[in-house]
Every structure is written in structure tokens, then in C-alpha cells.
Coordinates of C-alpha atoms and ligand atoms in Angstrom, one line a residue:
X28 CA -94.7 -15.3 105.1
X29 CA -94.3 -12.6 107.4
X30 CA -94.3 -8.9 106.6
X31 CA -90.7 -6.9 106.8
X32 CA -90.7 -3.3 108.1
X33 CA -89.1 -1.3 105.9
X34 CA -85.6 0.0 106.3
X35 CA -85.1 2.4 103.7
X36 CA -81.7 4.1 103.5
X37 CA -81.7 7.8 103.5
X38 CA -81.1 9.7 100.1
X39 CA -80.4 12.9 101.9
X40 CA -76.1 12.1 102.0
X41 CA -77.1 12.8 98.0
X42 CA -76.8 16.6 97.1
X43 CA -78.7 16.2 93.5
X44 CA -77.8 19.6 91.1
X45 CA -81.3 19.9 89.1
X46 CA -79.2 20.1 86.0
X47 CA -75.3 18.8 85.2
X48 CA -73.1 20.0 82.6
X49 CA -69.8 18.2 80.7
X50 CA -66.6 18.1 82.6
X51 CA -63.9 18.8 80.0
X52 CA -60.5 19.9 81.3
X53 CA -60.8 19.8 84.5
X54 CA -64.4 22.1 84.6
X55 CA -68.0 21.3 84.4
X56 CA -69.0 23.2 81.3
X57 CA -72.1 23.5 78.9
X58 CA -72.2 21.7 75.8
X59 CA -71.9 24.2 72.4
X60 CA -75.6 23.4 71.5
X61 CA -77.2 23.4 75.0
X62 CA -78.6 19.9 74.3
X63 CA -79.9 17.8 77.4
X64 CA -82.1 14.7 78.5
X65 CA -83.7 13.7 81.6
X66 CA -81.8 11.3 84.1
X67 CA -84.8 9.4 85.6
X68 CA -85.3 6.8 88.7
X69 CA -86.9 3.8 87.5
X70 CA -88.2 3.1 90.6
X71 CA -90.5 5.6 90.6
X72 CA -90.3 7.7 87.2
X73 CA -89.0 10.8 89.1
X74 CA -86.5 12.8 87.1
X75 CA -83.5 13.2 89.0
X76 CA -81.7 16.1 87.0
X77 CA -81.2 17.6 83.7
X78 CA -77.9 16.3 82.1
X79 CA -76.0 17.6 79.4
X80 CA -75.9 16.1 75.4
X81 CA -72.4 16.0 74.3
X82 CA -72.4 17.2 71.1
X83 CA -69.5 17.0 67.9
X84 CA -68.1 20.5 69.4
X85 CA -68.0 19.4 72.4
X86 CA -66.2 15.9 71.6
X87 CA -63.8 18.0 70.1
X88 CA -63.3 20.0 73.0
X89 CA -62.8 16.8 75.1
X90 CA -60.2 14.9 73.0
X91 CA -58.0 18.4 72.5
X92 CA -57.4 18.8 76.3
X93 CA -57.0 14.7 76.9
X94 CA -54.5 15.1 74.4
X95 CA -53.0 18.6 75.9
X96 CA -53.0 16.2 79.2
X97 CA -51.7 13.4 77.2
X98 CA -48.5 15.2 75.9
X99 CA -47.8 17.8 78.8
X100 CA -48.8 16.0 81.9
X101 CA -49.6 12.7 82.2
X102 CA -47.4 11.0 80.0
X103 CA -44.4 12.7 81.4
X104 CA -44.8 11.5 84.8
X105 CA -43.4 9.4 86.6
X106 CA -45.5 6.0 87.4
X107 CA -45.2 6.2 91.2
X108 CA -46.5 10.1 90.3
X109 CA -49.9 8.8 88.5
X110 CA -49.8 6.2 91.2
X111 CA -50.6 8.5 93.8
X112 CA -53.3 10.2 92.4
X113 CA -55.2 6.8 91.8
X114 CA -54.9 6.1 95.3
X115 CA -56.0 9.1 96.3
X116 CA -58.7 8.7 94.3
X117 CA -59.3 4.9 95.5
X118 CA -59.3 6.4 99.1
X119 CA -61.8 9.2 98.2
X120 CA -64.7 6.8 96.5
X121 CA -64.0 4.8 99.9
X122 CA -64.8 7.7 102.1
X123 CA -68.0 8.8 99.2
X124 CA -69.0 5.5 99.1
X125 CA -72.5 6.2 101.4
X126 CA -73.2 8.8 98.6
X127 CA -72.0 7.1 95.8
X128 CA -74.3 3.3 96.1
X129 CA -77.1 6.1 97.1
X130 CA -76.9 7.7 94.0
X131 CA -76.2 4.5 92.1
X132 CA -79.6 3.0 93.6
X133 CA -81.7 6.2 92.9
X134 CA -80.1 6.5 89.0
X135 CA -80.2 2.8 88.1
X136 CA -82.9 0.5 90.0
X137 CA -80.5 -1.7 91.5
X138 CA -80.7 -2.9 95.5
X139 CA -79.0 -0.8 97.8
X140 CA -77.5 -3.8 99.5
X141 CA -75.8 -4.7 95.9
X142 CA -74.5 -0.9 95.4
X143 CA -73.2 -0.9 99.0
X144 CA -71.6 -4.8 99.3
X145 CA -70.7 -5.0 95.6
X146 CA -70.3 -2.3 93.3
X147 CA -68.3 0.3 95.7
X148 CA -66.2 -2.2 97.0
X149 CA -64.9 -3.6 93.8
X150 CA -65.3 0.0 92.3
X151 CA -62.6 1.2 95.3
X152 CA -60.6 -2.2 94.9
X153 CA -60.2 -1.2 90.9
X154 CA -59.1 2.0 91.8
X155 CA -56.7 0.7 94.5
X156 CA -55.2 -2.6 92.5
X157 CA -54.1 -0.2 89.3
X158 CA -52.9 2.3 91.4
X159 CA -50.3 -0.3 92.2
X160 CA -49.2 -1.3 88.9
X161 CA -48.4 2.4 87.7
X162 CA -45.1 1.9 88.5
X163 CA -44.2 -1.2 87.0
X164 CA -45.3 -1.4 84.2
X165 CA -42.4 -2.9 83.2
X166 CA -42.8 -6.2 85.1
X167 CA -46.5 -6.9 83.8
X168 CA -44.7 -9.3 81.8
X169 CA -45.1 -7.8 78.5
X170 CA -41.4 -7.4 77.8
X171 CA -39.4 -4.4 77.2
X172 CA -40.8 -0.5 78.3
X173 CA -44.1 -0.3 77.1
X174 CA -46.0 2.4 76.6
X175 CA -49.1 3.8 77.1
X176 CA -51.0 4.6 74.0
X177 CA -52.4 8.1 74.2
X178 CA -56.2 9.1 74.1
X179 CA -58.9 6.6 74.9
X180 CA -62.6 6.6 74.1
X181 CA -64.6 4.7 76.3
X182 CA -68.1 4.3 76.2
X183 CA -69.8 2.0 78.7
X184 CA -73.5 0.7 79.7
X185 CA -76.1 1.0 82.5
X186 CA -75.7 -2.3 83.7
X187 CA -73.1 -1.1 86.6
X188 CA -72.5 2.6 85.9
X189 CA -69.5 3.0 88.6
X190 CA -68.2 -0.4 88.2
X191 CA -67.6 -0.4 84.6
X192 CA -66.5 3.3 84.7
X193 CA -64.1 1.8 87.0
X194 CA -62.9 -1.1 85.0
X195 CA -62.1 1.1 82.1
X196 CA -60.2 4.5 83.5
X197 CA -58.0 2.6 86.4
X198 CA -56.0 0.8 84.2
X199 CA -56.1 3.4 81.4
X200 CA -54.2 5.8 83.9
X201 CA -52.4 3.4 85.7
X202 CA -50.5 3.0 82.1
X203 CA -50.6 6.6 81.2
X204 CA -53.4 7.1 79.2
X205 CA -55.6 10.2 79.6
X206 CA -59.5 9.7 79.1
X207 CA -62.7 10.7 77.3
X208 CA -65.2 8.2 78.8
X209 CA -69.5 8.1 77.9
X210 CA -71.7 6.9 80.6
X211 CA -75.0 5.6 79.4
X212 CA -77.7 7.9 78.4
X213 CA -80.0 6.7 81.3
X214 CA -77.1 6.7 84.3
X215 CA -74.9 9.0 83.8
X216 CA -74.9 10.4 87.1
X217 CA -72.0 8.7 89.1
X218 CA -69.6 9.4 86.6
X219 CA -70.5 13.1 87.5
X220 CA -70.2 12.6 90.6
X221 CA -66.7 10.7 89.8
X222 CA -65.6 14.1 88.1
X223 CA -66.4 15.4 91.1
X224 CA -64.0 13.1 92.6
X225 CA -61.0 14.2 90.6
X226 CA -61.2 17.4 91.0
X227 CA -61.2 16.5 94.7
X228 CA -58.2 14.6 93.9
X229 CA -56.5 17.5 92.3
X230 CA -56.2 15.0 89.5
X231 CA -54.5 17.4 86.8
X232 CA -57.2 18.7 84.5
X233 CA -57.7 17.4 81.2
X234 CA -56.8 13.5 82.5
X235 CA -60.5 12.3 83.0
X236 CA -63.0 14.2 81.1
X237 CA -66.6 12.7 81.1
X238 CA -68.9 13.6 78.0
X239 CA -72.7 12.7 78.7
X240 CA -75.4 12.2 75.6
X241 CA -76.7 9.0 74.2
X242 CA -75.6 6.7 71.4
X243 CA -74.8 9.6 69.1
X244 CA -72.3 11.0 71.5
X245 CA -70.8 7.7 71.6
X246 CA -70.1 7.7 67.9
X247 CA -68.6 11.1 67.8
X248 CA -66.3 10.1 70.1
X249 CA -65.2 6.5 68.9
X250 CA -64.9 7.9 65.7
X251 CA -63.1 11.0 66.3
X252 CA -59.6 10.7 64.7
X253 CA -57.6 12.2 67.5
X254 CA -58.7 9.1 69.4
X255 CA -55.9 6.3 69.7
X256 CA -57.6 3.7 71.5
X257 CA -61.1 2.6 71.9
X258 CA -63.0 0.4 75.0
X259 CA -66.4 -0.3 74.5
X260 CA -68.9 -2.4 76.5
X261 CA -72.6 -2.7 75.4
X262 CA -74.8 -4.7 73.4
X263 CA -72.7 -6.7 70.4
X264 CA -75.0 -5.1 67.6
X265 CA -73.2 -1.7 68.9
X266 CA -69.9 -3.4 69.3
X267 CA -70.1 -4.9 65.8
X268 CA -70.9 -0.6 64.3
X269 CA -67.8 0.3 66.2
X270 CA -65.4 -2.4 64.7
X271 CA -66.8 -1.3 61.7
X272 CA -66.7 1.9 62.1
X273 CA -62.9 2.2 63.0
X274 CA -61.6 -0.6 61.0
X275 CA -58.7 0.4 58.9
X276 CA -57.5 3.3 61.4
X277 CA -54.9 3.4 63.7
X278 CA -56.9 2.9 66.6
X279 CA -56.6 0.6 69.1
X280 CA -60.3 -1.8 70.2
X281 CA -61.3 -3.8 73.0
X282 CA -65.1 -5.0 73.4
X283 CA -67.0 -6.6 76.3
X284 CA -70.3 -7.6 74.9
X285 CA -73.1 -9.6 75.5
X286 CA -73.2 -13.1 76.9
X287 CA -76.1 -16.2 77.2
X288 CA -74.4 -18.3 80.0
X289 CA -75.0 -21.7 81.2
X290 CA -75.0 -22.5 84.6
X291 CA -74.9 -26.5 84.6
X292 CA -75.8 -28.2 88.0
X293 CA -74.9 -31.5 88.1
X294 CA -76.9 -34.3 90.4
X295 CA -73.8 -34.8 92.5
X296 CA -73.8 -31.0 93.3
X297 CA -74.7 -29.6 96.9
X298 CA -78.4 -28.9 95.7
X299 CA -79.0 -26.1 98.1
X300 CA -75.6 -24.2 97.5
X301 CA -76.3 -24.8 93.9
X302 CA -80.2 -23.1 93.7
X303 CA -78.3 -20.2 95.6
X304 CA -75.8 -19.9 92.8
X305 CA -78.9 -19.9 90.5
X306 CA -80.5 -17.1 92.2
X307 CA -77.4 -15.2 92.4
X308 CA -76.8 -15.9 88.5
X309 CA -79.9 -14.9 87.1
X310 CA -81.6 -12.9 89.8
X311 CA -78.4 -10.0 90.7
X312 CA -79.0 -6.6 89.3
X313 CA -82.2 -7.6 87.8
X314 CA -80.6 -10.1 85.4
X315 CA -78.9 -7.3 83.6
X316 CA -75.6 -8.7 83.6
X317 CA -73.7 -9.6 80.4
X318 CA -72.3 -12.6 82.5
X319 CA -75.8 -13.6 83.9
X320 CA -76.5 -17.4 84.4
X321 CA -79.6 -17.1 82.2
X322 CA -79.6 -20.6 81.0
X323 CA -80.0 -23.3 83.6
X324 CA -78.5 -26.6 82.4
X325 CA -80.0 -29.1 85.0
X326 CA -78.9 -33.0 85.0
X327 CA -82.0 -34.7 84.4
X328 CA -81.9 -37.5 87.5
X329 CA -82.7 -34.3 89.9
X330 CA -84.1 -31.9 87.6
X331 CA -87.4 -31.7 89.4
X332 CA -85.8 -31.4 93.3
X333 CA -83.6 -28.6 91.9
X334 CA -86.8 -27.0 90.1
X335 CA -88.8 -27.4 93.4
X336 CA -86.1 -26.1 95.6
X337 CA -85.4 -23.1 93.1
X338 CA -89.6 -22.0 93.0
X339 CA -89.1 -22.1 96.9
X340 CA -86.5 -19.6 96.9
X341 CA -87.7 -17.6 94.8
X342 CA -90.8 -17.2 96.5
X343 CA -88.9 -15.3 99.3
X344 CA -86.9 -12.8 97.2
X345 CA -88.0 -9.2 98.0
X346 CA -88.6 -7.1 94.8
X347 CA -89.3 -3.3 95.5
X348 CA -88.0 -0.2 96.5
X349 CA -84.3 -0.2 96.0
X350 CA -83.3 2.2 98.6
X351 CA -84.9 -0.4 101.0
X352 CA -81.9 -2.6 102.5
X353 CA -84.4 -5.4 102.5
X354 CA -84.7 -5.4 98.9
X355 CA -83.1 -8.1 96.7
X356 CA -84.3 -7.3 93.0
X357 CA -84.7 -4.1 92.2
X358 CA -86.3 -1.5 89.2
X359 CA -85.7 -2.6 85.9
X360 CA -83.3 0.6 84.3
X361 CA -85.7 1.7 81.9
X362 CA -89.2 1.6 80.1
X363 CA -86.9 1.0 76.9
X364 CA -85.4 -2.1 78.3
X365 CA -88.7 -3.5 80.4
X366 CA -90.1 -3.8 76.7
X367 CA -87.4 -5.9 75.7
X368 CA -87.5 -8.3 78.6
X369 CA -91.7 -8.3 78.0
X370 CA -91.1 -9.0 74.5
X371 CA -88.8 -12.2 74.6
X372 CA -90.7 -13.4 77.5
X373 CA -93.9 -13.3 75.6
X374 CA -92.4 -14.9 72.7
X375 CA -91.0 -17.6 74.9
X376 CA -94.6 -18.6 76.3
X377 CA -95.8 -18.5 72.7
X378 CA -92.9 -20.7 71.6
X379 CA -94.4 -23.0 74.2
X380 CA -92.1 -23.0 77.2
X381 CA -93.5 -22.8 80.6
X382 CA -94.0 -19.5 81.9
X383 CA -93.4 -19.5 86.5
X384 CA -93.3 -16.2 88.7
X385 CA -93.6 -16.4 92.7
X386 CA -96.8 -14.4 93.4
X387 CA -95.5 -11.0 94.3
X388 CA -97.1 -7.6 94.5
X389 CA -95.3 -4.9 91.9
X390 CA -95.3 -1.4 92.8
X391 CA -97.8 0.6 90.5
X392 CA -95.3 3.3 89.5
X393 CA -91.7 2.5 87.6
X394 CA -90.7 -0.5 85.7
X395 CA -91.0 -3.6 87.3
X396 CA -90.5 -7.5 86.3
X397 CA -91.1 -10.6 88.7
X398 CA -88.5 -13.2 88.6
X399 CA -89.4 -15.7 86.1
X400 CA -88.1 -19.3 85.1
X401 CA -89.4 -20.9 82.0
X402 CA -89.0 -24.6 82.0
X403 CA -89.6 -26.9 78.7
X404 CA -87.3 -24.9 77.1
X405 CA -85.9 -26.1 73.7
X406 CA -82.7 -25.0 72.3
X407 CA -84.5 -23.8 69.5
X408 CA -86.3 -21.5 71.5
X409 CA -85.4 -17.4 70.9
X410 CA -85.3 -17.2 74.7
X411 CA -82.3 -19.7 74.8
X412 CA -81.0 -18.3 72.2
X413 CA -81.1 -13.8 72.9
X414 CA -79.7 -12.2 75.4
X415 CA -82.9 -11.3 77.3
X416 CA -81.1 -9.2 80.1
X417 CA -83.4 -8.7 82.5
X418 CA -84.7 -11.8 85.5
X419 CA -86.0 -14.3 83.2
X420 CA -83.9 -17.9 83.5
X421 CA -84.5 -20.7 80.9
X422 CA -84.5 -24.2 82.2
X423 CA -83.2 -26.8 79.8
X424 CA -82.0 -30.6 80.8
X425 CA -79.0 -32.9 79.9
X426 CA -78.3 -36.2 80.8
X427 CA -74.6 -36.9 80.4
X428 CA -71.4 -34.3 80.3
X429 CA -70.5 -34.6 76.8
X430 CA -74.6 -33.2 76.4
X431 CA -74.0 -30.5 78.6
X432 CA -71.0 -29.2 76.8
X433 CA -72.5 -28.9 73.8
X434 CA -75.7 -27.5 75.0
X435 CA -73.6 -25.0 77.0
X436 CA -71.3 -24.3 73.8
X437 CA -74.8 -23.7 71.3
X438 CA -75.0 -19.9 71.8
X439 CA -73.0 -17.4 69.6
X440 CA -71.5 -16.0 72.4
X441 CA -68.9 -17.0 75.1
X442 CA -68.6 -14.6 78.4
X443 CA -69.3 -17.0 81.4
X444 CA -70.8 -20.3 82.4
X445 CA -71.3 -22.5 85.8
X446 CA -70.6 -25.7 86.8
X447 CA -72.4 -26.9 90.3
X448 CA -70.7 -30.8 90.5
X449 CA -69.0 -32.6 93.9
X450 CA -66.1 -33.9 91.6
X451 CA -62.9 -32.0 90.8
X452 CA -61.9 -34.0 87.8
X453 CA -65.2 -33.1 86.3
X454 CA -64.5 -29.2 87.0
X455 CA -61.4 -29.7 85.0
X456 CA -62.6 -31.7 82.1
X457 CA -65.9 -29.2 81.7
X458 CA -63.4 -25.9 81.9
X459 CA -61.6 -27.0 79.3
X460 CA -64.2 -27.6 77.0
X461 CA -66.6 -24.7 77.8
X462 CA -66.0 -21.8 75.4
X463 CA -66.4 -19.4 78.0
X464 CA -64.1 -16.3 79.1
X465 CA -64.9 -17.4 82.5
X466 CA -65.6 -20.1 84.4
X467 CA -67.1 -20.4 88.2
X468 CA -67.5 -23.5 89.8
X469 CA -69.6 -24.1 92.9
X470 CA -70.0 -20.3 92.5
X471 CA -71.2 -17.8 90.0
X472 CA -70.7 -13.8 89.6
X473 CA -67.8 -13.2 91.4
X474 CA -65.1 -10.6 90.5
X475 CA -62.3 -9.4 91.7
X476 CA -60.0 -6.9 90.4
X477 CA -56.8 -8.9 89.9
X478 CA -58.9 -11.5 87.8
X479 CA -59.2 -11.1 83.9
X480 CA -62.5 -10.8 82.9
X481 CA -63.4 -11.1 78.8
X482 CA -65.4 -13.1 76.0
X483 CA -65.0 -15.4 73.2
X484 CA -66.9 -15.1 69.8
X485 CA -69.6 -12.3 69.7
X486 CA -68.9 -11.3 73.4
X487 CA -66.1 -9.4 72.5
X488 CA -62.1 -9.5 72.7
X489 CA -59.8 -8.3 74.7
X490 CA -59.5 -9.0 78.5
X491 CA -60.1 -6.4 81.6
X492 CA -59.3 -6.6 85.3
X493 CA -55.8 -8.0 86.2
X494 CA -52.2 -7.8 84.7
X495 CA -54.2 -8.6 81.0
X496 CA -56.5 -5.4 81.5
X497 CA -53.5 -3.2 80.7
X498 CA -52.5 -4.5 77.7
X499 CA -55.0 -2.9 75.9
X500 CA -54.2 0.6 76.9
X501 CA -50.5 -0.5 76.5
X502 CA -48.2 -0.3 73.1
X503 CA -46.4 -3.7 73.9
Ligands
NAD246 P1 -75.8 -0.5 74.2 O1 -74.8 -1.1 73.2 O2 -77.1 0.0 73.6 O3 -75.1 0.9 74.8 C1 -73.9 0.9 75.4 C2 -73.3 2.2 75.3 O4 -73.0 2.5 74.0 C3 -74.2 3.4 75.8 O5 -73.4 4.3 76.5 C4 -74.7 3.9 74.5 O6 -75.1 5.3 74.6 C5 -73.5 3.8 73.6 N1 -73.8 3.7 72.2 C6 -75.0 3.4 71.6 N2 -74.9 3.4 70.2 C7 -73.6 3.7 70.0 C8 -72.8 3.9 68.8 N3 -73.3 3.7 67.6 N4 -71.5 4.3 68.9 C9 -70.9 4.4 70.1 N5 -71.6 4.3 71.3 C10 -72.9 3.9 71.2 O7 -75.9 -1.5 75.4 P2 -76.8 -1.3 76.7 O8 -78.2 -1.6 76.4 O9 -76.5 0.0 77.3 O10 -76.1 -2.4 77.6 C11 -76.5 -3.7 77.6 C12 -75.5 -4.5 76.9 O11 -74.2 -4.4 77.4 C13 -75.8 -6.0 77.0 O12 -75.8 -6.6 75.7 C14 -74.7 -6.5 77.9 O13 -74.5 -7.9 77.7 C15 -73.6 -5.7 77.6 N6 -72.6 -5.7 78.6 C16 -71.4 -6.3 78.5 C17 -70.5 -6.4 79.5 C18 -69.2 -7.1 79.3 O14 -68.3 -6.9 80.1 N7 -69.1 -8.0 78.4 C19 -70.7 -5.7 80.7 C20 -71.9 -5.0 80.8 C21 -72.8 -5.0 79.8

């Protein structure tokens, strides 16, 4: 193989504060107690800045002026009124977006290339596609006038910082909600940067306020009773303490949790497209993607061409330095969640599956994983069976359809799943038997704003992204 030159994108369009406070009505403030942690870059253990621990004061503070915004601005106005400020906002993380899938690279561990192509893009698109629904709300199809609901939580992961941020306060404005939102403990620094935004924006203060702090935070604020709605994606052990948590109030939930998806690839399939769609299922941001293809169903006739075509690949992805534009898989997100990935993976070698990894040289500083495929994988196996989050894909076989459905189906969750097959009528007949919340075929990962996006069993309820994703921030 030959060597690449580097090409690493500058960080200097990122102005880094050494330390960030709350933004709560419109200001960046300091939290009551003066609590903080350390926002780090796992590609190199540097600490970026000093960020600011919500505390119970301080959620207080934030739900009193969303509500103050709730009952004296933004639920007063006019649709095509909110409307404009999303734009303008959507226009805005357009013209930031150099700076923004900078910052998301250096705070996170993902590729450049993925914050640039993928995340900003979509994160805009959000932005722009529920900035067009603001004022007609009416036609969604839900009947009637609804209404919006009043104060939502949201608490989101580290997976995609922006992106989910993104998929939670477009269509919360867009239908007249104002917003309390809690970015992940270890990257919390876009959603600064998004305050930044709306105050740019001249987005009327108390609308968006963003409360930083780790899973303590989070529970303050879900459980807060001038909350009326709550949107929560994480883990489903999480999602399972919020339901709890809030059951028998007034309030409002939607989850997006976890996921164990099959990707099936058929021996009439386009072998080469299909080891792409692999790649891209497992291997994107790391693996850490609730909707990741982690389990490879593989027809047994060409189970050994697809194995040999998918080691060949994967020999050529780049792993490294994600500010390099060359890069393709990235720092893992933290020493927290490396642990878990070298945990599961251990325990599937000493399950006895077959551990594979292309040789490839990790940098000696951050957390780092090599892509990995284990094949001899049984069903009973704990890494067929956990969410391992992280680049680690389990290889089982089937021989018929029927076998593939129900291997597919074995798993208590239900977010995604693949189907790589030349034949239509077999698309159709595998859709509707898959208990999935989505389905690709002859593709995997793709998103697009005007498409919902949501689980079955323990990945959650409720949908988000299209005409669906407002009617949870909707009394319909
Ligand atoms: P996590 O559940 O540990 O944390 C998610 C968020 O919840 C963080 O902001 C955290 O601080 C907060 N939190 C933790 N404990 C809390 C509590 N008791 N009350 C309120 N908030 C609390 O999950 P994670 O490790 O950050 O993210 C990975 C998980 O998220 C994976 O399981 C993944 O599948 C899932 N995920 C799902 C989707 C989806 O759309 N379905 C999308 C991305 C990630």
C-alpha cells in the first residue's frame, strides 16, 4: 500500500473559550454552584475547555425563562414569524459550517470528512425542512389546530452532538415549543457554539437555553415538573429510568434508543456494492450509531467471497487523526466507552468467535480501536446479542429467507436493518417482516430530514424527522 500525505484541516477557523458557562435566557451565565468538567479530544487527550455543570438551581433557572418565552413570546407568534428565525438559523450553521465539523471533529473523534459531508449538511437541512412546516401546522395531517405543548426537556448523546441537537429543537420550534436541551457530558461544545448561533440569530431569549453537566443534570431536568414534554436519546437502560421516572405525570415522552441491526446480504446481491454497505454500516462514526449494521447476516452459498472481499476492504480504511481529510474511522469518544467496546470484544473471543483486524498502526496517545469482524458467531453469543457501539461487526450465516428473518428479528431491539438482494419482490416480502423502524435496501445509513426515523421494542417510541417528528412536540 502506498503512504498518503497528510492533509489535515486547519483548527484555527475554531475560536476555543478556555472555559464555557450555561446559556439560560438568552446569556451565557455561571452555574449557582460553579461546578465544571473537562471537555476533552479523544484523539489526543487534550482538554479543549472547561465547561459548566448544570446544577438543580440552575435547571430551575432554565425551565422559568423557557416558560417566560413559552407564554410571552413564542407561543404567541405567528408560524411564518418562528419560521423565519429557523431559517435564519438554518442559513447561519450553513455559513459556520467550516467551524462547526471543526469543532465537532476536535470534541468527538469523528472524521472530518463525516462532520463536513454528513453531519452539517443534514444538521442545516433539519434546520431548513422545519423551518417550513411552522406555518402549517395545520396541514401535517393531524386534524384540527394543534398545538404546541409548552416546555421540552431534551437530553441527547455523543454519538452526533449537532445532529441530534438538531433533530430535537427544529421541530420543537417549528411547532412552538421553547427548549431546555442537555448535550452529553463529553461533547457539549457545539451546542455552545449553537447558542452562539441564536443569539446571532436574534432568536428571542429564553427560546433555546442549553444546560451542560452529565447524567445528573439530565435528571434534574427530565424530572423537573415545569417540564411538559420530554425527548430523550441514549442508551435504553437510561431511557427505561426516565419512563420511570416520569410515569404518572403529565408529561409528554419520546425515546430513541439503542439498536443491534442486521444487515442481510443475499447471494444474488451486487457483492461489491454490498461489502460497501457493510463498511458504511458498521465502520461510520466508529460504529457508534444506534442504527449501526453490527450484525452481518450473510447467505451461506457466498459467505466466504463476501468475507474475503470485506477483509480486503478493510484493509484500506485509514484510522487516525480525524482532522485529517484522509481519515475514514476516527477516535473512539471516550476512555469510558473504549472499555466497553474492549470488554464485549474480549468476551466474544472467549465465547469462541473468531477475532479479524486489518494490521494497522494506532496512534499512541487517545482512544483508539481497529475495525474488527468476528466470524463463527452464534446467536447465543453476548456480542450478537449487546449493543457493543463501537467498530466491532458479528458475522452470522443463514441459508433461506424465512432463516434470515428470524435471525434478524432475535434481538430485543428494533431501530434498523439491511437487505443487500437483486430481487424486488424479496425487498418487499423481508420489509414487511423485519421488525425494524427502518429499513434500507441496497443501502444502509442514510437520512434525510423529511424521513421518519424511530424504533420498535426496547429502541424506543415515537418517531423523529419528517411530518411524524412533530407530533410529539404537538397536542393533537
Ligand atoms: P446515555 O444514555 O448514557 O446518555 C445519553 C444522555 O443522557 C447523556 O446526555 C447523559 O448525560 C444523559 N443521562 C445519563 N443518565 C441520565 C439520567 N438518569 N437522566 C437523564 N439523563 C441522563 O447514552 P450514551 O452512552 O451517551 O449514548 C449511547 C446510546 O445512545 C446508545 O445506546 C445508542 O444506541 C443510543 N442512541 C440512540 C439513537 C436513536 O436515535 N435511537 C441515536 C443516538 C444514540
Amino acid at each position: 500500500m502506498f503512504e498518503y500525505a497528510p492533509a489535515p484541516e486547519s483548527r484555527s477557523v475554531v475560536d476555543l473559550k478556555p472555559s464555557y458557562g450555561l446559556f439560560i435566557d438568552g446569556k451565557f451565565v455561571d452555574p449557582a454552584d460553579g461546578g465544571s468538567s473537562k471537555s476533552i479530544n479523544p484523539a489526543s487527550e487534550e482538554v479543549l475547555a472547561e465547561v459548566a455543570e448544570a446544577g438543580t438551581p440552575d435547571v430551575e433557572r432554565a425551565v422559568r425563562a423557557a416558560r417566560k418565552a413559552y407564554d410571552k413570546v413564542w407561543g404567541p407568534m405567528p408560524g411564518r414569524d418562528r419560521a423565519k428565525y429557523l431559517y435564519r438559523i438554518a442559513r447561519l450553521i450553513q455559513e459556520r459550517s467550516r467551524e462547526l465539523a471543526v469543532l465537532e471533529s476536535l470534541d468527538n473523534g469523528k472524521p472530518i470528512r463525516e462532520s463536513r459531508d454528513v453531519d452539517l449538511p443534514l444538521v442545516a437541512a433539519h434546520f431548513f425542512y422545519y423551518a417550513g412546516w411552522a406555518d402549517k401546522l395545520e396541514h401535517a395531517g393531524f386534524g384540527g389546530n394543534p398545538q404546541p405543548i409548552g416546555v421540552a426537556a431534551q437530553v441527547i448523546p455523543w454519538n452526533f452532538p449537532l445532529l441530534m441537537l438538531a433533530w430535537k429543537i427544529a421541530p420543537a420550534l417549528a411547532a412552538g415549543n421553547t427548549v431546555v436541551l442537555k448535550p452529553a457530558e463529553t461533547t457539549p461544545l457545539t451546542a455552545l457554539l449553537f447558542a452562539e448561533i441564536c443569539q446571532q440569530a436574534d432568536l428571542p431569549a429564553g427560546v433555546v437555553n442549553i444546560l451542560t453537566g452529565a447524567g445528573d443534570t439530565g435528571r434534574a431536568l427530565v424530572e423537573h415538573p415545569g417540564v411538559d414534554k420530554v425527548a430523550f436519546t441514549g442508551s435504553t437502560e437510561v431511557g427505561r429510568a426516565i419512563a420511570r421516572s416520569i410515569a404518572g405525570t403529565r408529561k409528554k415522552l419520546t425515546l430513541e434508543l439503542g439498536g443491534k441491526a442486521a444487515n442481510i446480504v443475499f447471494d444474488d446481491a451486487p457483492i461489491d456494492q454490498a461489502v460497501e454497505g457493510i463498511v458504511n454500516g458498521i465502520f461510520f462514526n466508529q460504529g457508534h450509531v444506534c442504527c449501526a449494521g453490527s450484525r452481518l447476516l450473510v447467505q451461506e452459498n457466498v459467505a466466504d467471497r463476501v468475507l474475503e472481499s470485506l477483509k480486503r476492504r478493510m484493509a484500506q480504511l485509514r484510522v487516525g487523526d480525524p482532522l485529517d481529510k484522509n481519515t475514514d474511522v476516527g477516535a473512539i469518544n471516550s476512555a469510558a466507552q473504549l472499555e466497553r467496546i474492549r470488554e464485549l470484544s474480549d468476551a466474544g473471543s472467549a465465547e469462541g468467535a473468531e477475532r479479524w483486524s486489518p494490521p494497522c498502526e494506532l496512534p499512541d496517545r487517545g482512544f483508539w480501536f481497529a475495525p474488527t469482524i468476528f466470524t463463527g458467531v452464534t446467536q447465543a453469543h453476548r456480542i450478537a446479542r449487546e449493543e457493543i457501539f463501537g467498530p466491532v461487526l458479528s458475522v452470522l450465516t443463514f441459508r433461506t429467507p424465512a432463516e434470515a428473518v428470524e435471525k434478524a428479528n432475535n434481538t430485543p431491539y428494533g431501530l434498523s436493518a439491511g437487505i443487500w438482494t437483486d430481487k424486488g419482490s424479496r425487498i418487499l416480502w423481508m420489509a414487511d417482516r423485519l421488525r425494524a423502524g427502518v429499513v434500507w435496501a441496497n443501502t444502509f445509513n442514510k437520512f434525510d430530514p423529511t424521513s421518519p426515523f424511530g424504533g420498535y421494542k426496547e429502541s424506543g417510541y415515537g418517531r423523529e424527522g419528517g411530518r411524524h417528528g412533530l407530533e410529539g412536540y404537538l397536542n393533537v
